[in-house]
Coordinates of C-alpha atoms and ligand atoms in Angstrom, one line a residue:
X1 CA 37.0 37.5 -34.9
X2 CA 34.6 36.0 -32.4
X3 CA 32.9 39.1 -31.4
X4 CA 32.0 39.9 -34.9
X5 CA 30.6 36.4 -35.6
X6 CA 28.5 36.3 -32.3
X7 CA 27.2 39.4 -31.4
X8 CA 24.0 40.6 -32.7
X9 CA 22.9 43.7 -34.7
X10 CA 22.5 45.6 -31.2
X11 CA 25.9 44.5 -30.4
X12 CA 24.9 42.4 -27.5
X13 CA 25.8 38.6 -26.9
X14 CA 23.5 37.6 -24.3
X15 CA 20.0 37.9 -25.0
X16 CA 17.9 40.4 -23.2
X17 CA 14.9 37.9 -23.0
X18 CA 16.7 35.8 -20.2
X19 CA 18.5 38.9 -18.7
X20 CA 16.5 39.8 -15.7
X21 CA 16.7 36.0 -14.6
X22 CA 20.6 36.4 -15.4
X23 CA 21.2 39.7 -13.7
X24 CA 19.2 38.7 -10.7
X25 CA 21.6 36.0 -9.5
X26 CA 24.7 36.4 -11.8
X27 CA 27.8 35.5 -9.7
X28 CA 30.3 38.2 -8.5
X29 CA 33.3 38.5 -10.7
X30 CA 35.8 38.3 -7.9
X31 CA 34.3 35.3 -6.6
X32 CA 34.3 33.8 -9.7
X33 CA 38.2 34.6 -10.3
X34 CA 39.1 33.3 -6.9
X35 CA 37.2 30.1 -7.8
X36 CA 39.1 30.0 -11.1
X37 CA 42.4 30.1 -9.3
X38 CA 41.7 27.6 -6.6
X39 CA 40.0 24.9 -9.2
X40 CA 43.1 25.5 -11.5
X41 CA 45.0 24.5 -8.4
X42 CA 43.0 21.6 -7.4
X43 CA 42.1 20.0 -10.9
X44 CA 44.7 21.4 -13.2
X45 CA 44.7 24.7 -15.2
X46 CA 44.2 23.1 -18.5
X47 CA 41.0 21.7 -17.1
X48 CA 39.6 25.3 -16.2
X49 CA 38.5 28.0 -19.0
X50 CA 37.3 31.3 -18.9
X51 CA 37.9 31.7 -22.8
X52 CA 35.0 33.0 -24.7
X53 CA 35.0 30.1 -27.2
X54 CA 34.7 27.6 -24.4
X55 CA 32.0 29.8 -22.6
X56 CA 30.2 29.6 -26.2
X57 CA 30.5 25.8 -26.7
X58 CA 28.8 25.1 -23.4
X59 CA 26.1 27.8 -23.0
X60 CA 22.9 26.2 -24.6
X61 CA 21.5 23.0 -25.6
X62 CA 18.8 22.2 -28.5
X63 CA 16.0 24.4 -27.0
X64 CA 14.6 26.1 -30.0
X65 CA 14.8 29.7 -28.7
X66 CA 18.6 29.3 -28.1
X67 CA 18.6 27.8 -31.7
X68 CA 16.8 31.0 -33.1
X69 CA 18.7 33.3 -31.1
X70 CA 22.1 31.6 -32.1
X71 CA 21.0 32.0 -35.7
X72 CA 20.3 35.9 -35.0
X73 CA 24.0 36.1 -33.4
X74 CA 23.4 35.7 -29.9
X75 CA 23.0 33.3 -26.9
X76 CA 20.7 32.6 -24.2
X77 CA 23.0 33.1 -21.2
X78 CA 26.9 32.4 -20.9
X79 CA 28.7 30.8 -18.1
X80 CA 31.6 32.6 -16.3
X81 CA 33.8 29.5 -16.1
X82 CA 33.8 26.2 -17.5
X83 CA 35.7 23.2 -16.1
X84 CA 36.6 19.5 -17.2
X85 CA 36.8 17.2 -14.3
X86 CA 38.6 14.0 -15.1
X87 CA 37.4 12.0 -11.9
X88 CA 34.9 11.8 -9.4
X89 CA 37.2 13.1 -6.9
X90 CA 37.9 16.1 -9.5
X91 CA 34.0 16.8 -9.5
X92 CA 33.9 16.6 -5.6
X93 CA 36.5 19.2 -5.6
X94 CA 34.8 21.5 -7.9
X95 CA 31.6 21.3 -6.2
X96 CA 33.2 22.1 -3.0
X97 CA 34.9 25.0 -4.3
X98 CA 31.6 26.4 -6.0
X99 CA 29.5 25.7 -2.9
X100 CA 31.7 27.5 -0.6
X101 CA 31.4 30.7 -2.9
X102 CA 27.9 30.1 -3.4
X103 CA 28.5 30.3 -7.3
X104 CA 25.9 28.8 -9.6
X105 CA 26.8 25.1 -11.2
X106 CA 25.4 23.9 -14.1
X107 CA 26.3 20.3 -15.3
X108 CA 26.9 19.8 -19.0
X109 CA 26.9 16.4 -20.9
X110 CA 26.6 17.0 -24.7
X111 CA 23.9 19.7 -24.8
X112 CA 21.4 17.7 -26.8
X113 CA 18.6 18.4 -24.2
X114 CA 15.6 20.1 -25.7
X115 CA 14.0 22.1 -23.0
X116 CA 16.9 24.6 -22.0
X117 CA 18.2 22.5 -19.0
X118 CA 21.7 22.8 -19.8
X119 CA 21.5 26.7 -20.0
X120 CA 23.7 28.2 -17.4
X121 CA 20.8 30.8 -16.7
X122 CA 22.7 32.5 -13.8
X123 CA 26.1 32.1 -15.2
X124 CA 28.7 31.0 -12.9
X125 CA 30.4 27.4 -13.3
X126 CA 29.6 24.9 -16.1
X127 CA 30.8 21.4 -15.2
X128 CA 31.4 19.8 -18.6
X129 CA 31.7 15.9 -18.3
X130 CA 33.2 14.9 -21.5
X131 CA 36.6 14.0 -20.0
X132 CA 34.7 11.4 -17.9
X133 CA 34.3 9.1 -20.6
X134 CA 35.6 5.7 -19.4
X135 CA 34.2 2.3 -19.4
X136 CA 35.2 1.1 -15.6
X137 CA 34.3 -2.5 -16.1
X138 CA 32.3 -5.0 -18.0
X139 CA 31.0 -8.1 -16.3
X140 CA 29.7 -10.5 -19.2
X141 CA 28.3 -13.0 -16.3
X142 CA 26.2 -10.4 -14.4
X143 CA 25.3 -8.8 -17.8
X144 CA 26.4 -5.3 -16.2
X145 CA 28.6 -2.5 -17.6
X146 CA 30.1 0.5 -15.5
X147 CA 30.8 3.8 -17.3
X148 CA 31.7 7.2 -16.3
X149 CA 29.0 9.7 -17.1
X150 CA 30.4 11.9 -19.7
X151 CA 30.8 8.7 -22.1
X152 CA 29.1 9.6 -25.6
X153 CA 25.9 7.3 -26.2
X154 CA 27.3 6.1 -29.6
X155 CA 31.1 5.4 -28.3
X156 CA 28.8 3.5 -25.4
X157 CA 27.0 1.2 -27.7
X158 CA 30.1 0.3 -29.9
X159 CA 32.2 -0.7 -26.9
X160 CA 29.7 -3.0 -26.0
X161 CA 28.8 -4.2 -29.6
X162 CA 32.8 -4.9 -29.6
X163 CA 32.1 -7.4 -26.8
X164 CA 29.1 -9.0 -28.4
X165 CA 26.6 -7.1 -26.3
X166 CA 24.1 -4.1 -26.7
X167 CA 22.9 -1.4 -24.1
X168 CA 19.3 -1.4 -25.7
X169 CA 19.3 2.4 -25.3
X170 CA 19.1 4.3 -28.5
X171 CA 17.7 8.0 -28.1
X172 CA 17.8 9.6 -31.5
X173 CA 20.2 11.7 -30.0
X174 CA 22.6 8.8 -29.3
X175 CA 25.3 10.3 -31.2
X176 CA 25.3 13.7 -29.4
X177 CA 24.4 12.7 -25.8
X178 CA 26.1 11.3 -22.6
X179 CA 25.2 8.4 -20.4
X180 CA 24.8 11.0 -17.6
X181 CA 22.5 13.2 -19.6
X182 CA 20.4 10.0 -20.0
X183 CA 20.1 9.6 -16.4
X184 CA 19.6 13.2 -15.4
X185 CA 16.7 13.7 -18.1
X186 CA 15.1 10.2 -17.5
X187 CA 15.8 9.4 -21.3
X188 CA 14.0 6.7 -23.4
X189 CA 15.4 4.9 -26.5
X190 CA 13.8 4.2 -29.8
X191 CA 13.8 0.1 -28.7
X192 CA 12.5 1.1 -25.3
X193 CA 9.3 -1.2 -25.5
X194 CA 11.6 -4.1 -25.1
X195 CA 14.8 -3.1 -23.3
X196 CA 12.8 -0.7 -20.9
X197 CA 13.7 3.4 -20.4
X198 CA 16.8 4.3 -18.8
X199 CA 15.4 3.8 -15.4
X200 CA 14.5 0.1 -16.1
X201 CA 18.3 -0.2 -17.4
X202 CA 20.1 1.3 -14.8
X203 CA 21.0 -0.8 -11.7
X204 CA 23.6 1.6 -9.5
X205 CA 25.0 5.1 -9.8
X206 CA 27.4 7.4 -8.3
X207 CA 26.9 10.7 -7.7
X208 CA 28.4 14.0 -5.7
X209 CA 26.2 16.2 -3.7
X210 CA 26.8 20.2 -4.1
X211 CA 28.9 20.2 -0.9
X212 CA 31.3 17.4 -2.4
X213 CA 29.9 14.3 -0.5
X214 CA 30.5 11.4 -2.9
X215 CA 28.0 8.3 -2.6
X216 CA 26.8 5.6 -4.9
X217 CA 24.7 2.4 -4.7
X218 CA 25.4 -1.2 -4.9
X219 CA 25.3 -3.2 -8.5
X220 CA 22.9 -5.9 -6.6
X221 CA 19.9 -7.0 -8.4
X222 CA 17.5 -5.5 -5.5
X223 CA 17.6 -4.7 -1.8
X224 CA 15.0 -4.0 0.7
X225 CA 17.0 -1.6 2.8
X226 CA 15.0 1.6 2.7
X227 CA 14.6 4.2 0.1
X228 CA 17.1 4.6 -2.7
X229 CA 18.5 8.0 -2.7
X230 CA 20.2 7.4 -6.0
X231 CA 16.7 6.9 -7.6
X232 CA 16.2 10.6 -6.7
X233 CA 19.0 11.6 -9.4
X234 CA 17.0 9.9 -12.2
X235 CA 15.3 13.0 -14.0
X236 CA 16.8 15.5 -11.5
X237 CA 18.5 17.4 -14.4
X238 CA 21.6 18.7 -12.5
X239 CA 19.5 20.1 -9.7
X240 CA 20.5 17.8 -6.8
X241 CA 24.1 17.1 -7.7
X242 CA 26.3 15.7 -10.6
X243 CA 26.3 11.9 -11.5
X244 CA 29.5 10.8 -12.0
X245 CA 29.2 7.0 -13.0
X246 CA 26.4 4.4 -13.4
X247 CA 26.3 0.5 -13.4
X248 CA 23.8 -0.4 -16.2
X249 CA 22.3 -3.7 -17.6
X250 CA 23.4 -4.9 -21.1
X251 CA 22.2 -7.7 -23.3
X252 CA 23.7 -10.2 -25.7
X253 CA 23.3 -9.0 -29.2
X254 CA 20.0 -10.5 -30.5
X255 CA 20.1 -13.8 -32.2
X256 CA 17.0 -13.0 -34.5
X257 CA 15.1 -9.8 -36.0
X258 CA 11.9 -9.7 -37.2
X259 CA 10.8 -6.6 -39.1
X260 CA 7.2 -5.8 -40.2
X261 CA 4.9 -3.0 -41.1
X262 CA 1.1 -2.4 -41.6
X263 CA -1.2 0.4 -42.5
X264 CA -4.5 1.3 -40.8
X265 CA -7.4 3.4 -42.0
X266 CA -7.3 5.0 -38.7
X267 CA -5.2 5.3 -35.9
X268 CA -7.6 4.2 -33.1
X269 CA -7.8 0.4 -34.6
X270 CA -4.1 0.4 -34.6
X271 CA -3.9 1.7 -31.1
X272 CA -6.4 -1.0 -30.1
X273 CA -4.1 -3.8 -31.8
X274 CA -1.0 -2.6 -29.8
X275 CA -2.9 -2.4 -26.6
X276 CA -4.0 -6.0 -26.9
X277 CA -0.6 -7.5 -27.7
X278 CA 1.0 -5.4 -24.9
X279 CA -1.7 -6.9 -22.7
X280 CA -0.7 -10.3 -23.7
X281 CA 2.9 -9.8 -22.7
X282 CA 4.5 -9.3 -26.2
X283 CA 7.4 -6.7 -26.0
X284 CA 8.7 -5.5 -29.6
X285 CA 11.8 -3.4 -29.2
X286 CA 10.3 -1.1 -31.7
X287 CA 6.5 -0.2 -32.0
X288 CA 6.0 3.1 -34.0
X289 CA 2.5 4.2 -35.2
X290 CA 2.6 7.4 -37.5
X291 CA -0.4 9.3 -38.4
X292 CA -1.5 9.9 -41.9
X293 CA 0.6 13.0 -42.3
X294 CA 3.7 11.7 -40.6
X295 CA 3.2 8.4 -42.9
X296 CA 3.3 10.7 -46.1
X297 CA 6.4 12.6 -44.7
X298 CA 8.5 9.7 -43.8
X299 CA 7.4 6.8 -46.0
X300 CA 6.0 8.8 -49.2
X301 CA 5.6 5.2 -51.2
X302 CA 2.7 4.6 -48.8
X303 CA 0.8 8.0 -49.4
X304 CA -0.7 10.0 -46.7
X305 CA -4.3 8.5 -46.5
X306 CA -3.3 5.7 -44.0
X307 CA -1.5 5.5 -40.8
X308 CA 1.4 3.0 -40.9
X309 CA 2.9 0.9 -37.9
X310 CA 6.3 -0.4 -37.8
X311 CA 7.3 -3.3 -35.9
X312 CA 10.9 -4.8 -34.6
X313 CA 10.9 -7.8 -32.7
X314 CA 14.1 -9.2 -31.7
X315 CA 15.9 -11.5 -29.1
X316 CA 16.4 -15.6 -29.1
X317 CA 14.8 -17.2 -32.3
X318 CA 12.0 -19.3 -31.0
X319 CA 10.8 -16.3 -28.7
X320 CA 10.9 -13.9 -31.8
X321 CA 8.8 -16.1 -33.9
X322 CA 6.1 -16.8 -30.9
X323 CA 6.0 -12.9 -30.2
X324 CA 5.6 -12.0 -33.9
X325 CA 2.8 -14.6 -34.3
X326 CA 1.0 -13.1 -31.5
X327 CA 1.3 -9.5 -32.5
X328 CA 0.3 -10.3 -36.1
X329 CA -2.9 -11.9 -35.3
X330 CA -3.9 -8.8 -33.3
X331 CA -3.0 -6.3 -36.0
X332 CA -4.6 -8.4 -38.8
X333 CA -7.9 -9.0 -36.3
X334 CA -8.0 -4.9 -36.2
X335 CA -7.8 -4.3 -39.9
X336 CA -4.1 -4.0 -40.4
X337 CA -2.8 -4.4 -43.8
X338 CA 0.5 -6.1 -44.3
X339 CA 3.1 -3.8 -45.9
X340 CA 6.5 -5.7 -45.3
X341 CA 9.6 -5.3 -43.7
X342 CA 11.4 -2.7 -46.3
X343 CA 9.5 0.3 -44.3
X344 CA 11.2 -0.7 -41.1
X345 CA 14.6 -1.1 -43.2
X346 CA 14.2 2.4 -44.1
X347 CA 13.4 3.7 -40.6
X348 CA 16.6 1.9 -39.3
X349 CA 18.7 3.7 -41.9
X350 CA 17.4 7.1 -41.3
X351 CA 16.6 7.0 -37.5
X352 CA 19.2 9.3 -36.4
X353 CA 18.8 11.8 -39.4
X354 CA 17.5 15.0 -38.2
X355 CA 19.3 17.2 -41.0
X356 CA 15.4 18.6 -42.0
X357 CA 15.1 20.5 -38.7
X358 CA 18.3 22.6 -39.2
X359 CA 17.2 23.2 -42.6
X360 CA 13.9 24.4 -41.4
X361 CA 15.1 26.8 -38.4
X362 CA 17.5 28.5 -41.2
X363 CA 14.5 29.2 -43.6
X364 CA 12.8 31.0 -40.7
X365 CA 10.7 28.3 -39.4
X366 CA 10.0 27.6 -35.6
X367 CA 9.9 23.8 -35.2
X368 CA 9.5 21.8 -32.0
X369 CA 8.4 18.4 -30.6
X370 CA 6.2 17.7 -27.6
X371 CA 6.2 14.3 -26.2
X372 CA 3.5 13.2 -23.5
X373 CA 2.4 10.2 -22.0
X374 CA -1.2 9.2 -22.0
X375 CA -3.1 6.1 -20.8
X376 CA -5.0 4.0 -23.4
X377 CA -8.5 5.4 -22.6
X378 CA -7.2 9.1 -23.5
X379 CA -4.2 8.1 -25.9
X380 CA -6.3 9.3 -29.3
X381 CA -8.0 12.2 -27.4
X382 CA -4.6 13.6 -26.2
X383 CA -3.4 13.5 -29.9
X384 CA -6.3 15.1 -31.4
X385 CA -6.7 17.6 -28.8
X386 CA -3.1 18.8 -28.9
X387 CA -3.0 18.8 -32.7
X388 CA -6.0 20.9 -32.9
X389 CA -4.7 23.3 -30.0
X390 CA -1.4 23.6 -32.0
X391 CA -3.1 24.1 -35.3
X392 CA -5.0 26.8 -33.7
X393 CA -2.0 29.0 -33.1
X394 CA -1.7 31.6 -35.8
X395 CA 1.2 30.5 -38.1
X396 CA 1.1 27.0 -37.4
X397 CA 1.5 24.9 -40.8
X398 CA 2.0 21.5 -39.2
X399 CA 1.1 19.4 -36.2
X400 CA 1.5 15.8 -36.7
X401 CA 2.2 12.7 -34.4
X402 CA 3.2 9.4 -33.6
X403 CA 2.8 6.9 -31.0
X404 CA 6.2 5.1 -29.6
X405 CA 7.3 3.5 -26.3
X406 CA 4.5 1.4 -25.4
X407 CA 3.5 0.0 -22.1
X408 CA 0.6 -2.4 -20.8
X409 CA -1.1 1.0 -19.4
X410 CA -0.5 3.4 -22.3
X411 CA 1.8 5.0 -24.6
X412 CA 3.9 7.9 -25.4
X413 CA 2.9 10.4 -27.8
X414 CA 5.3 12.4 -29.8
X415 CA 3.9 15.7 -31.8
X416 CA 5.9 17.7 -34.3
X417 CA 5.1 21.1 -34.8
X418 CA 6.4 23.7 -37.5
X419 CA 5.3 27.3 -38.0
X420 CA 6.2 30.2 -39.9
X421 CA 5.2 33.0 -37.5
X422 CA 6.5 36.2 -39.0
X423 CA 8.8 38.3 -36.8
X424 CA 8.0 37.6 -33.2
X425 CA 9.1 33.8 -33.2
X426 CA 9.7 33.8 -29.5
X427 CA 6.0 35.0 -28.8
X428 CA 4.7 32.4 -31.2
X429 CA 6.9 29.7 -29.7
X430 CA 5.3 30.5 -26.0
X431 CA 1.9 30.6 -27.3
X432 CA 2.6 27.0 -28.9
X433 CA 3.8 25.5 -25.8
X434 CA 0.8 27.2 -23.7
X435 CA -1.7 25.7 -26.2
X436 CA -0.1 22.2 -26.2
X437 CA 0.3 21.9 -22.4
X438 CA -3.1 23.1 -21.8
X439 CA -4.8 20.8 -24.1
X440 CA -2.5 17.8 -22.6
X441 CA -3.2 18.5 -19.1
X442 CA -7.2 18.9 -19.9
X443 CA -6.8 15.5 -21.3
X444 CA -5.4 14.1 -18.2
X445 CA -2.0 13.1 -20.1
X446 CA 1.3 13.9 -18.4
X447 CA 3.3 16.7 -19.8
X448 CA 6.5 15.0 -20.8
X449 CA 7.4 11.3 -21.7
X450 CA 11.1 11.6 -21.9
X451 CA 12.6 14.9 -22.9
X452 CA 12.3 16.6 -19.3
X453 CA 11.6 19.6 -17.9
X454 CA 14.4 22.2 -18.2
X455 CA 13.6 25.7 -18.3
X456 CA 10.8 25.3 -20.7
X457 CA 8.2 22.9 -19.0
X458 CA 8.9 24.5 -15.5
X459 CA 5.5 26.6 -15.8
X460 CA 3.4 23.4 -15.5
X461 CA 5.4 21.4 -13.0
X462 CA 2.7 22.5 -10.3
X463 CA -0.2 21.4 -12.4
X464 CA 1.6 18.0 -13.2
X465 CA 2.4 17.3 -9.8
X466 CA 0.4 19.2 -7.3
X467 CA 1.7 18.7 -3.8
X468 CA 4.3 16.4 -4.9
X469 CA 6.3 19.4 -6.4
X470 CA 6.8 20.9 -2.6
X471 CA 8.1 17.3 -1.8
X472 CA 10.7 17.8 -4.5
X473 CA 11.7 21.5 -3.5
X474 CA 12.2 20.2 0.1
X475 CA 14.4 17.5 -0.9
X476 CA 16.2 20.3 -3.2
X477 CA 16.7 22.2 -0.2
X478 CA 18.1 19.6 2.0
X479 CA 20.6 18.3 -0.6
X480 CA 21.5 21.9 -1.8
X481 CA 20.9 24.5 0.6
X482 CA 22.6 26.9 -1.2
X483 CA 20.5 26.6 -4.3
X484 CA 23.8 26.3 -6.4
X485 CA 22.9 23.6 -8.6
X486 CA 21.2 24.4 -11.9
X487 CA 19.0 27.3 -10.7
X488 CA 16.3 28.4 -12.4
X489 CA 15.5 24.7 -13.6
X490 CA 12.3 21.9 -12.9
X491 CA 9.9 24.7 -11.6
X492 CA 11.9 24.8 -8.3
X493 CA 12.0 28.6 -8.4
X494 CA 10.2 31.3 -9.9
X495 CA 12.0 32.2 -12.9
X496 CA 9.8 29.7 -14.9
X497 CA 7.4 32.8 -15.3
X498 CA 9.4 33.9 -18.2
X499 CA 7.5 31.2 -20.5
X500 CA 3.8 31.6 -19.5
Ligands
FAD601 C1 17.7 15.5 -32.2 C2 17.5 14.9 -30.7 C3 16.8 13.7 -30.7 C4 16.5 13.4 -29.3 N1 16.1 12.2 -29.0 C5 15.6 11.8 -27.8 C6 15.2 10.4 -27.7 O1 15.1 9.6 -28.4 N2 14.9 10.2 -26.4 C7 15.3 10.8 -25.4 O2 15.0 10.7 -24.2 N3 15.8 12.0 -25.4 C8 15.8 12.5 -26.8 N4 16.6 13.8 -26.7 C9 16.8 14.9 -25.8 C10 18.4 14.7 -25.1 O3 19.2 14.1 -26.1 C11 18.3 13.7 -24.0 O4 17.7 14.4 -22.9 C12 19.6 13.5 -23.3 O5 19.4 12.4 -22.5 C13 20.3 14.5 -22.8 O6 21.7 14.1 -22.9 P1 23.2 15.2 -22.9 O7 24.2 14.6 -22.5 O8 23.0 16.0 -24.2 O9 22.7 16.3 -21.7 P2 22.6 17.9 -21.7 O10 21.7 18.3 -22.8 O11 24.1 18.1 -21.8 O12 22.2 18.2 -20.2 C14 20.6 17.6 -20.2 C15 20.3 18.1 -18.5 O13 20.8 17.3 -17.6 C16 21.9 17.9 -16.7 N5 23.1 16.9 -16.8 C17 23.8 16.5 -17.9 N6 24.9 15.5 -17.5 C18 24.7 15.3 -16.2 C19 25.4 14.6 -15.2 N7 26.1 14.0 -15.3 N8 24.7 14.8 -13.9 C20 23.9 15.7 -13.5 N9 23.2 16.4 -14.5 C21 23.4 16.1 -15.7 C22 22.2 19.1 -17.6 O14 22.5 20.0 -16.4 C23 20.7 19.5 -18.0 O15 19.8 20.1 -17.1 C24 16.8 14.3 -28.4 C25 17.2 15.5 -28.5 C26 17.8 16.0 -29.8 C27 18.2 17.1 -29.9

């Protein structure tokens, strides 16, 4: 039954496209069998599986080629075994056993990553962290919570809300991502302008190195005691080891919320208003500026001729009022027209809904989102250059954008692109990314704001980092001399050539 449903017309389950990489380093079956026996003894046979259904459920994330192939009846790659550790000690045992046999290991949260980071390119072991989902402690006086890394985002926020707190971190994937995945990918939530990105929220973490060494940092506000090795794990996407737990900042649920929206004739004047209120220390939780096309798509009642800016300010009553007043002044001075709170209410109700993406994929479209970071001086130029580059690829129907996640020094820009390329969707997908990344780099913007690198952005890591990529590679070599952790990701090896 399973074979019938997942094999493609050619009778193959795993795609040829990534096969060169997979065959290159795919682990020896005898070693895997030996690992399965040892891991079953170490963490219990119920927590180890080689069943095809389990291999399939952890073999891909939300990377568009993976979605396209899945709809065609195949998958990008398959692990050879999946394990579900229940504790940090279990993770240490599993990694030690894999490292002794030099088996590839790919950590897996909920597979919501958008760049292929969780695809077990070389087979081997997937470590699925979902059974590590406990809240270890909540400290209301210190405003800290300690959780295991496999805890689902929505469960995390609900647990905090029950005690009168919020975690302040709401990625659109809240319901299908884990705390460990957020840390591993340097995630950013929709309320980040007030609460910060995940690196501003995390206070300490616990992680396991490939040889089974467990280390953790302390839950103190700060310490001047040398470099912090735990911070290396932020954005490491499973290439250095496995994050098993973290302590994060929490906030009392806000006393007051102020919702407001404004439209502008063009994006530049809205960006100027935001730049000014950020400069004067205002930090609304939500600041989202949509181009005219996205305004028309998401808020049809506003038409598609003007750009809408939506704002949500929250916190203690008096502070919310004062902040809102300063923000409004800058917006009106820059030509904004007040369109009331109801558009923000509409956004709040729909902010986790991405059903349109599934519909478009099923209709044969190639859809992706590309988020980058620009400073104020090149924020608009980056948007128009990337839009032009994407629309220049034959088959592209839409390349629209919005700005969110504001900083005193700049913004995150989030482009959505949809195309109907005809038969070779993967070739089209590669063209899209090449066009977008080239335009972004030419403008001097950074190639990712929060989705990370995975497999997909690896080809541009050298352009982005220069000599710093070599520093990362050396750290990788020191922490993971056998190269077992998530091979083929972050631009550490040559496999990235697949995309360019
Ligand atoms: C619809 C949608 C909306 C999204 N919205 C946002 C958004 O608003 N903001 C945002 O930042 N991102 C967003 N993302 C991207 C994605 O949800 C995030 O990158 C998220 O942090 C991934 O979490 P995960 O648990 O699903 O990780 P996975 O996809 O399972 O893994 C991602 C990477 O991290 C590694 N990893 C996972 N867990 C661990 C661990 N415990 N230790 C070490 N490595 C680990 C994996 O090996 C992989 O390389 C979105 C994705 C989708 C599909």
